[in-house]
Amino acid sequence: MAVQDQGIDFRRAAGAFATGVGVISSVLDDIPVAMTVNSFTTVSLTPTLVLTCLKDRCRLLTQVRQSGIFAVTVLAADQEGVARWFADARRPSGAAAFAGVRVHRGPATGCLVLSEGTAYFDCRVQDILDRGDHAVVIGEAVTFGTLQAGKGPLLFLNGSYRSIAAPVPT
C-alpha cells in the first residue's frame, strides 16, 4: 500500500469515530487567532487538564507556543457556519476573523470565547509534544464552564457535520 493510500485509509477509518467540534483561540499582544478543531478531549480531573492537537506550522500553534495560553469553545449544533468559518484558511486574520461572532474574553487568559457555544475551557499550556505532522497541546483548564445550557453539541462524523436529534437534557 502506498503511503498516500495509507493516509487516505487512515483518515477514512478515523472519520468513523464521531467527535465534538470546537474552536480554539489564543491571543498575543491583543491579536487573536483561532481555528476549528475536532481533536479535543479532557485528560485529568485533578489537575483539570485538556488536550488538543494542532497541525504543525499553523498560525494558531505558533501563537500558542509564544503566548502559553489558549481557550476552547465547544460548539453547539446550530454553529456549523461558525465551524466552517474558523476552518477556512481564507478567512481574515486577527480581530477581523471574529466580526459578527459574539465573543467574550476568558477570565483567566483573556483569550476569546465564543459566547454561543455550549461550554468553554480557559487554559494555560502545560506541555507541547511534537508528534508527526501535529503537536499535542496539553493545557490546564484554569477556568471553565457551560455557556448555552440545553443546546446539543455539534459533531463531526465521516467528513460531515452532524447533530444529535434528541434534545440534550438540562
Coordinates of N, CA and C in Angstrom, one line a residue:
M1 N 0.8 -1.2 0.0 CA 0.0 0.0 0.0 C 0.9 1.2 0.0
A2 N 0.6 2.2 -0.9 CA 1.4 3.4 -1.0 C 1.1 4.3 0.3
V3 N 2.1 5.1 0.6 CA 1.9 6.0 1.8 C 0.7 6.9 1.6
Q4 N 0.5 7.4 0.4 CA -0.7 8.3 0.2 C -2.0 7.5 0.4
D5 N -2.1 6.3 -0.1 CA -3.3 5.5 0.1 C -3.5 5.2 1.6
Q6 N -2.4 4.9 2.3 CA -2.5 4.6 3.7 C -3.0 5.8 4.4
G7 N -2.6 7.0 4.1 CA -3.1 8.3 4.7 C -4.6 8.4 4.5
I8 N -5.0 8.2 3.3 CA -6.5 8.3 2.9 C -7.2 7.2 3.7
D9 N -6.7 6.0 3.8 CA -7.4 4.9 4.5 C -7.5 5.2 6.0
F10 N -6.4 5.8 6.5 CA -6.3 6.1 8.0 C -7.3 7.2 8.3
R11 N -7.4 8.2 7.4 CA -8.4 9.3 7.6 C -9.8 8.8 7.5
R12 N -10.1 7.9 6.6 CA -11.4 7.3 6.5 C -11.8 6.5 7.7
A13 N -10.8 5.7 8.2 CA -11.1 4.9 9.4 C -11.3 5.8 10.7
A14 N -10.4 6.8 10.8 CA -10.6 7.8 11.9 C -11.9 8.6 11.8
G15 N -12.4 8.8 10.6 CA -13.6 9.6 10.5 C -14.8 8.8 10.9
A16 N -14.7 7.5 11.1 CA -15.8 6.7 11.7 C -16.0 6.9 13.1
F17 N -15.1 7.6 13.8 CA -15.3 8.0 15.2 C -15.8 9.4 15.3
A18 N -17.1 9.5 15.8 CA -17.7 10.8 16.0 C -17.0 11.6 17.0
T19 N -16.7 12.9 16.7 CA -16.0 13.8 17.6 C -16.9 15.0 17.8
G20 N -16.6 15.7 18.9 CA -17.2 17.0 19.1 C -16.4 18.0 18.2
V21 N -16.9 19.2 18.1 CA -16.3 20.3 17.3 C -16.1 21.5 18.2
G22 N -14.9 22.1 18.2 CA -14.7 23.3 19.0 C -13.9 24.3 18.2
V23 N -13.8 25.4 18.8 CA -12.9 26.5 18.2 C -11.9 26.8 19.3
I24 N -10.6 26.7 19.0 CA -9.5 27.0 19.9 C -9.0 28.4 19.5
S25 N -8.8 29.2 20.5 CA -8.3 30.6 20.3 C -7.1 30.9 21.2
S26 N -6.3 31.8 20.8 CA -5.2 32.3 21.6 C -5.1 33.8 21.3
V27 N -4.4 34.5 22.2 CA -4.2 35.9 22.0 C -2.8 36.3 22.4
L28 N -2.1 37.1 21.6 CA -0.8 37.6 21.9 C -0.7 39.0 21.5
D29 N -0.3 39.9 22.3 CA -0.3 41.4 22.0 C -1.6 41.9 21.5
D30 N -2.7 41.3 22.1 CA -4.1 41.7 21.8 C -4.5 41.3 20.4
I31 N -3.8 40.4 19.8 CA -4.1 39.9 18.5 C -4.6 38.5 18.6
P32 N -6.0 38.3 18.3 CA -6.5 36.9 18.5 C -6.3 36.1 17.2
V33 N -6.1 34.8 17.4 CA -6.0 33.8 16.3 C -6.9 32.6 16.8
A34 N -7.6 32.0 15.8 CA -8.5 30.9 16.2 C -8.6 29.9 15.0
M35 N -9.0 28.7 15.3 CA -9.4 27.7 14.3 C -10.3 26.6 14.8
T36 N -11.0 26.0 13.9 CA -11.9 24.9 14.3 C -11.0 23.6 14.5
V37 N -11.4 22.8 15.5 CA -10.7 21.6 15.8 C -11.8 20.5 16.1
N38 N -11.4 19.3 15.8 CA -12.3 18.2 16.3 C -11.4 17.2 17.2
S39 N -10.2 17.7 17.4 CA -9.3 16.9 18.3 C -9.2 17.6 19.6
F40 N -10.1 17.3 20.5 CA -10.1 17.9 21.9 C -10.7 16.9 22.8
T41 N -10.0 16.8 24.0 CA -10.5 15.9 25.0 C -10.1 16.3 26.4
T42 N -10.8 15.9 27.4 CA -10.3 16.1 28.7 C -9.3 15.0 29.0
V43 N -8.3 15.3 29.9 CA -7.2 14.4 30.3 C -7.3 14.0 31.7
S44 N -7.6 15.0 32.6 CA -7.5 14.7 34.0 C -8.4 15.6 34.8
L45 N -9.0 15.1 35.9 CA -9.9 16.0 36.7 C -9.0 16.7 37.7
T46 N -8.0 16.1 38.2 CA -7.1 16.7 39.2 C -5.6 16.5 38.8
P47 N -5.0 17.5 38.2 CA -5.5 18.8 37.9 C -6.4 18.8 36.7
T48 N -7.1 19.8 36.4 CA -8.0 19.9 35.3 C -7.3 20.1 34.0
L49 N -7.0 19.0 33.3 CA -6.2 19.1 32.1 C -7.0 18.7 30.9
V50 N -6.7 19.4 29.8 CA -7.3 19.1 28.5 C -6.2 19.0 27.4
L51 N -6.6 18.4 26.3 CA -5.6 18.4 25.2 C -6.3 18.6 23.9
T52 N -5.5 19.2 23.0 CA -5.9 19.3 21.6 C -4.7 19.0 20.7
C53 N -4.9 18.7 19.5 CA -3.8 18.5 18.5 C -3.9 19.6 17.4
L54 N -2.8 20.2 17.2 CA -2.8 21.3 16.2 C -1.7 21.0 15.1
K55 N -2.1 21.2 13.9 CA -1.2 20.9 12.8 C 0.1 21.8 12.9
D56 N 1.2 21.1 12.7 CA 2.5 21.9 12.8 C 2.5 23.0 11.7
R57 N 3.1 24.1 12.0 CA 3.2 25.2 11.1 C 1.9 26.0 10.9
C58 N 0.9 25.7 11.7 CA -0.3 26.6 11.6 C -0.2 27.8 12.5
R59 N -0.8 28.9 12.1 CA -0.7 30.1 12.8 C -1.1 30.0 14.3
L60 N -2.1 29.2 14.6 CA -2.6 29.1 16.0 C -1.5 28.4 16.8
L61 N -0.9 27.3 16.3 CA 0.1 26.6 17.1 C 1.3 27.6 17.4
T62 N 1.7 28.4 16.4 CA 2.8 29.3 16.6 C 2.4 30.3 17.7
Q63 N 1.2 30.8 17.7 CA 0.7 31.7 18.7 C 0.6 31.1 20.1
V64 N 0.1 29.8 20.2 CA 0.0 29.1 21.5 C 1.4 28.9 22.0
R65 N 2.3 28.6 21.2 CA 3.7 28.4 21.7 C 4.3 29.7 22.3
Q66 N 4.0 30.8 21.6 CA 4.5 32.1 22.1 C 3.8 32.6 23.3
S67 N 2.5 32.5 23.3 CA 1.7 33.1 24.4 C 1.5 32.2 25.6
G68 N 1.6 30.9 25.4 CA 1.4 29.9 26.6 C -0.1 29.8 27.0
I69 N -1.0 30.3 26.3 CA -2.4 30.3 26.6 C -3.3 29.9 25.5
F70 N -4.5 29.4 25.8 CA -5.5 29.1 24.8 C -6.8 28.9 25.4
A71 N -7.9 29.1 24.7 CA -9.3 28.8 25.1 C -9.9 27.9 24.1
V72 N -10.8 27.0 24.6 CA -11.6 26.1 23.8 C -13.0 26.5 24.0
T73 N -13.7 26.6 22.9 CA -15.2 26.8 22.9 C -15.8 25.5 22.3
V74 N -16.6 24.8 23.0 CA -17.3 23.6 22.5 C -18.5 24.2 21.7
L75 N -18.6 23.8 20.4 CA -19.7 24.4 19.6 C -21.0 23.7 19.7
A76 N -22.1 24.4 19.6 CA -23.4 23.9 19.6 C -23.9 23.4 18.2
A77 N -24.9 22.6 18.2 CA -25.4 22.0 17.0 C -25.7 23.1 15.9
D78 N -26.2 24.2 16.3 CA -26.5 25.3 15.4 C -25.4 26.2 15.0
Q79 N -24.2 25.8 15.2 CA -23.0 26.6 14.9 C -22.1 26.0 13.8
E80 N -22.7 25.2 12.9 CA -22.0 24.7 11.8 C -21.3 25.8 10.9
G81 N -22.0 26.9 10.7 CA -21.5 28.0 10.0 C -20.2 28.6 10.6
V82 N -20.2 28.7 12.0 CA -19.1 29.2 12.7 C -17.9 28.2 12.6
A83 N -18.2 26.9 12.6 CA -17.2 25.9 12.5 C -16.5 26.0 11.1
R84 N -17.4 26.1 10.1 CA -16.8 26.2 8.7 C -16.0 27.5 8.6
W85 N -16.4 28.6 9.2 CA -15.7 29.8 9.1 C -14.3 29.7 9.6
F86 N -14.2 29.2 10.9 CA -12.9 29.1 11.5 C -12.1 27.9 11.0
A87 N -12.6 27.1 10.1 CA -11.9 26.1 9.4 C -11.3 26.5 8.1
D88 N -11.8 27.7 7.6 CA -11.5 28.2 6.3 C -10.2 29.0 6.4
A89 N -9.1 28.5 5.8 CA -7.8 29.2 5.8 C -7.9 30.6 5.1
R90 N -8.9 30.8 4.3 CA -9.0 32.1 3.6 C -9.7 33.2 4.4
R91 N -10.1 32.9 5.7 CA -10.8 33.9 6.5 C -9.7 35.0 6.9
P92 N -10.2 36.2 7.2 CA -9.2 37.2 7.6 C -8.5 36.8 8.9
S93 N -7.4 37.4 9.2 CA -6.7 37.1 10.4 C -7.0 38.2 11.5
G94 N -6.6 37.9 12.7 CA -6.8 38.9 13.8 C -8.2 39.1 14.1
A95 N -8.5 40.3 14.6 CA -9.9 40.6 15.1 C -10.9 40.5 14.0
A96 N -10.5 40.7 12.8 CA -11.5 40.6 11.7 C -12.1 39.2 11.5
A97 N -11.4 38.2 11.9 CA -11.9 36.9 11.9 C -13.1 36.7 12.8
F98 N -13.3 37.5 13.8 CA -14.3 37.4 14.7 C -15.5 38.3 14.5
A99 N -15.5 39.1 13.4 CA -16.5 40.0 13.1 C -17.9 39.2 12.9
G100 N -18.9 39.7 13.6 CA -20.2 39.1 13.6 C -20.4 37.9 14.5
V101 N -19.3 37.5 15.2 CA -19.4 36.4 16.1 C -19.4 36.9 17.6
R102 N -20.4 36.6 18.4 CA -20.4 37.0 19.7 C -19.3 36.3 20.5
V103 N -18.5 37.1 21.1 CA -17.4 36.6 21.9 C -17.2 37.4 23.3
H104 N -16.6 36.7 24.2 CA -16.1 37.4 25.4 C -14.8 36.9 25.7
R105 N -14.1 37.5 26.6 CA -12.7 37.1 27.0 C -12.8 36.1 28.1
G106 N -11.9 35.0 28.0 CA -11.8 34.1 29.1 C -11.3 34.8 30.3
P107 N -11.8 34.5 31.5 CA -11.5 35.2 32.7 C -10.0 35.1 33.1
A108 N -9.4 33.9 32.8 CA -8.0 33.7 33.3 C -7.0 34.2 32.3
T109 N -7.3 34.0 31.0 CA -6.2 34.3 30.0 C -6.5 35.5 29.1
G110 N -7.8 35.8 29.0 CA -8.1 36.9 28.0 C -8.3 36.4 26.6
C111 N -8.2 35.1 26.4 CA -8.4 34.5 25.0 C -9.9 34.6 24.7
L112 N -10.2 34.7 23.5 CA -11.6 34.9 23.1 C -12.4 33.5 23.2
V113 N -13.6 33.6 23.8 CA -14.5 32.5 23.9 C -15.7 32.9 23.1
L114 N -16.2 31.9 22.3 CA -17.4 32.2 21.5 C -18.6 32.0 22.4
S115 N -19.3 33.1 22.7 CA -20.4 33.2 23.7 C -21.6 32.2 23.4
E116 N -21.8 31.8 22.2 CA -23.0 31.0 21.9 C -22.6 29.5 21.8
G117 N -21.5 29.1 22.3 CA -21.1 27.7 22.3 C -21.8 27.0 23.5
T118 N -21.5 25.8 23.8 CA -22.1 25.1 24.9 C -21.2 25.1 26.1
A119 N -19.9 25.2 26.0 CA -19.0 25.2 27.1 C -17.7 25.8 26.7
Y120 N -16.9 26.2 27.7 CA -15.6 26.7 27.4 C -14.6 26.2 28.4
F121 N -13.3 26.3 28.0 CA -12.2 25.9 28.9 C -11.1 27.0 28.6
D122 N -10.7 27.7 29.6 CA -9.7 28.8 29.5 C -8.4 28.2 30.1
C123 N -7.4 28.1 29.3 CA -6.2 27.2 29.6 C -4.9 27.9 29.6
R124 N -4.0 27.4 30.4 CA -2.6 27.7 30.4 C -1.8 26.5 29.9
V125 N -0.9 26.6 28.9 CA -0.2 25.5 28.4 C 0.7 24.8 29.5
Q126 N 0.5 23.5 29.5 CA 1.4 22.7 30.4 C 2.5 22.0 29.7
D127 N 2.2 21.6 28.4 CA 3.2 20.9 27.7 C 2.8 20.9 26.2
I128 N 3.8 20.9 25.3 CA 3.5 20.7 23.9 C 4.5 19.6 23.4
L129 N 3.9 18.6 22.8 CA 4.6 17.4 22.3 C 4.5 17.4 20.8
D130 N 5.6 17.5 20.1 CA 5.6 17.4 18.7 C 5.6 16.0 18.3
R131 N 4.5 15.6 17.5 CA 4.4 14.2 17.1 C 3.9 14.2 15.7
G132 N 4.7 13.6 14.8 CA 4.2 13.5 13.4 C 4.0 14.9 12.8
D133 N 2.9 15.1 12.1 CA 2.7 16.4 11.5 C 1.8 17.3 12.3
H134 N 1.6 16.9 13.6 CA 0.8 17.7 14.6 C 1.6 17.9 15.9
A135 N 1.1 18.8 16.7 CA 1.6 18.9 18.1 C 0.5 18.7 19.0
V136 N 0.7 17.9 20.1 CA -0.2 17.6 21.1 C 0.0 18.7 22.2
V137 N -1.1 19.5 22.3 CA -1.0 20.7 23.3 C -1.8 20.3 24.5
I138 N -1.2 20.2 25.7 CA -1.8 19.9 26.9 C -1.9 21.2 27.7
G139 N -3.1 21.5 28.2 CA -3.3 22.7 28.9 C -4.1 22.5 30.2
E140 N -3.8 23.3 31.2 CA -4.6 23.3 32.5 C -5.7 24.2 32.3
A141 N -6.9 23.7 32.4 CA -8.2 24.5 32.4 C -8.3 25.3 33.7
V142 N -7.8 26.5 33.6 CA -7.8 27.4 34.8 C -9.2 27.8 35.2
T143 N -10.0 28.2 34.2 CA -11.4 28.4 34.4 C -12.2 27.7 33.3
F144 N -13.4 27.4 33.5 CA -14.2 26.6 32.6 C -15.7 26.7 33.0
G145 N -16.6 26.4 32.1 CA -18.0 26.4 32.5 C -18.9 26.2 31.3
T146 N -20.2 26.1 31.5 CA -21.2 26.0 30.5 C -21.6 27.3 30.0
L147 N -22.0 27.4 28.7 CA -22.4 28.7 28.1 C -23.9 28.7 27.8
Q148 N -24.4 27.9 26.9 CA -25.8 27.8 26.5 C -26.3 26.4 26.9
A149 N -26.7 26.3 28.2 CA -27.2 25.1 28.7 C -28.4 24.6 27.9
G150 N -28.4 23.2 27.7 CA -29.5 22.6 27.0 C -29.3 22.5 25.5
K151 N -28.4 23.2 24.9 CA -28.1 23.1 23.5 C -27.3 21.8 23.2
G152 N -27.6 21.1 22.2 CA -26.9 19.9 21.8 C -25.6 20.3 21.1
P153 N -24.6 19.4 21.1 CA -23.3 19.7 20.6 C -23.3 19.5 19.0
L154 N -22.3 20.2 18.4 CA -22.0 20.0 17.0 C -21.1 18.8 16.9
L155 N -21.3 17.8 16.0 CA -20.5 16.7 15.9 C -19.9 16.6 14.5
F156 N -18.8 15.8 14.4 CA -18.2 15.6 13.1 C -18.0 14.1 12.9
L157 N -18.6 13.6 11.8 CA -18.5 12.1 11.6 C -18.5 11.9 10.1
N158 N -17.5 11.0 9.7 CA -17.4 10.7 8.3 C -17.3 11.9 7.3
G159 N -16.6 12.9 7.8 CA -16.3 14.1 6.9 C -17.5 15.1 6.9
S160 N -18.5 14.9 7.7 CA -19.6 15.8 7.7 C -20.0 16.3 9.1
Y161 N -20.5 17.5 9.2 CA -21.0 18.0 10.5 C -22.4 17.3 10.7
R162 N -22.6 17.0 12.0 CA -23.9 16.3 12.4 C -24.3 16.9 13.7
S163 N -25.5 16.5 14.1 CA -26.0 16.9 15.4 C -26.8 15.7 16.0
I164 N -27.1 15.8 17.3 CA -27.9 14.7 17.9 C -29.3 15.1 17.8
A165 N -30.2 14.2 17.3 CA -31.6 14.6 17.0 C -32.3 14.9 18.3
A166 N -32.1 14.1 19.3 CA -32.9 14.3 20.6 C -32.3 15.5 21.3
P167 N -33.2 16.3 22.0 CA -32.7 17.4 22.8 C -31.8 16.9 24.0
V168 N -30.9 17.7 24.3 CA -30.0 17.4 25.4 C -30.7 17.8 26.7
P169 N -30.8 16.8 27.7 CA -31.4 17.2 29.0 C -30.6 18.2 29.7
T170 N -31.2 19.1 30.4 CA -30.5 20.1 31.2 C -30.3 19.7 32.6

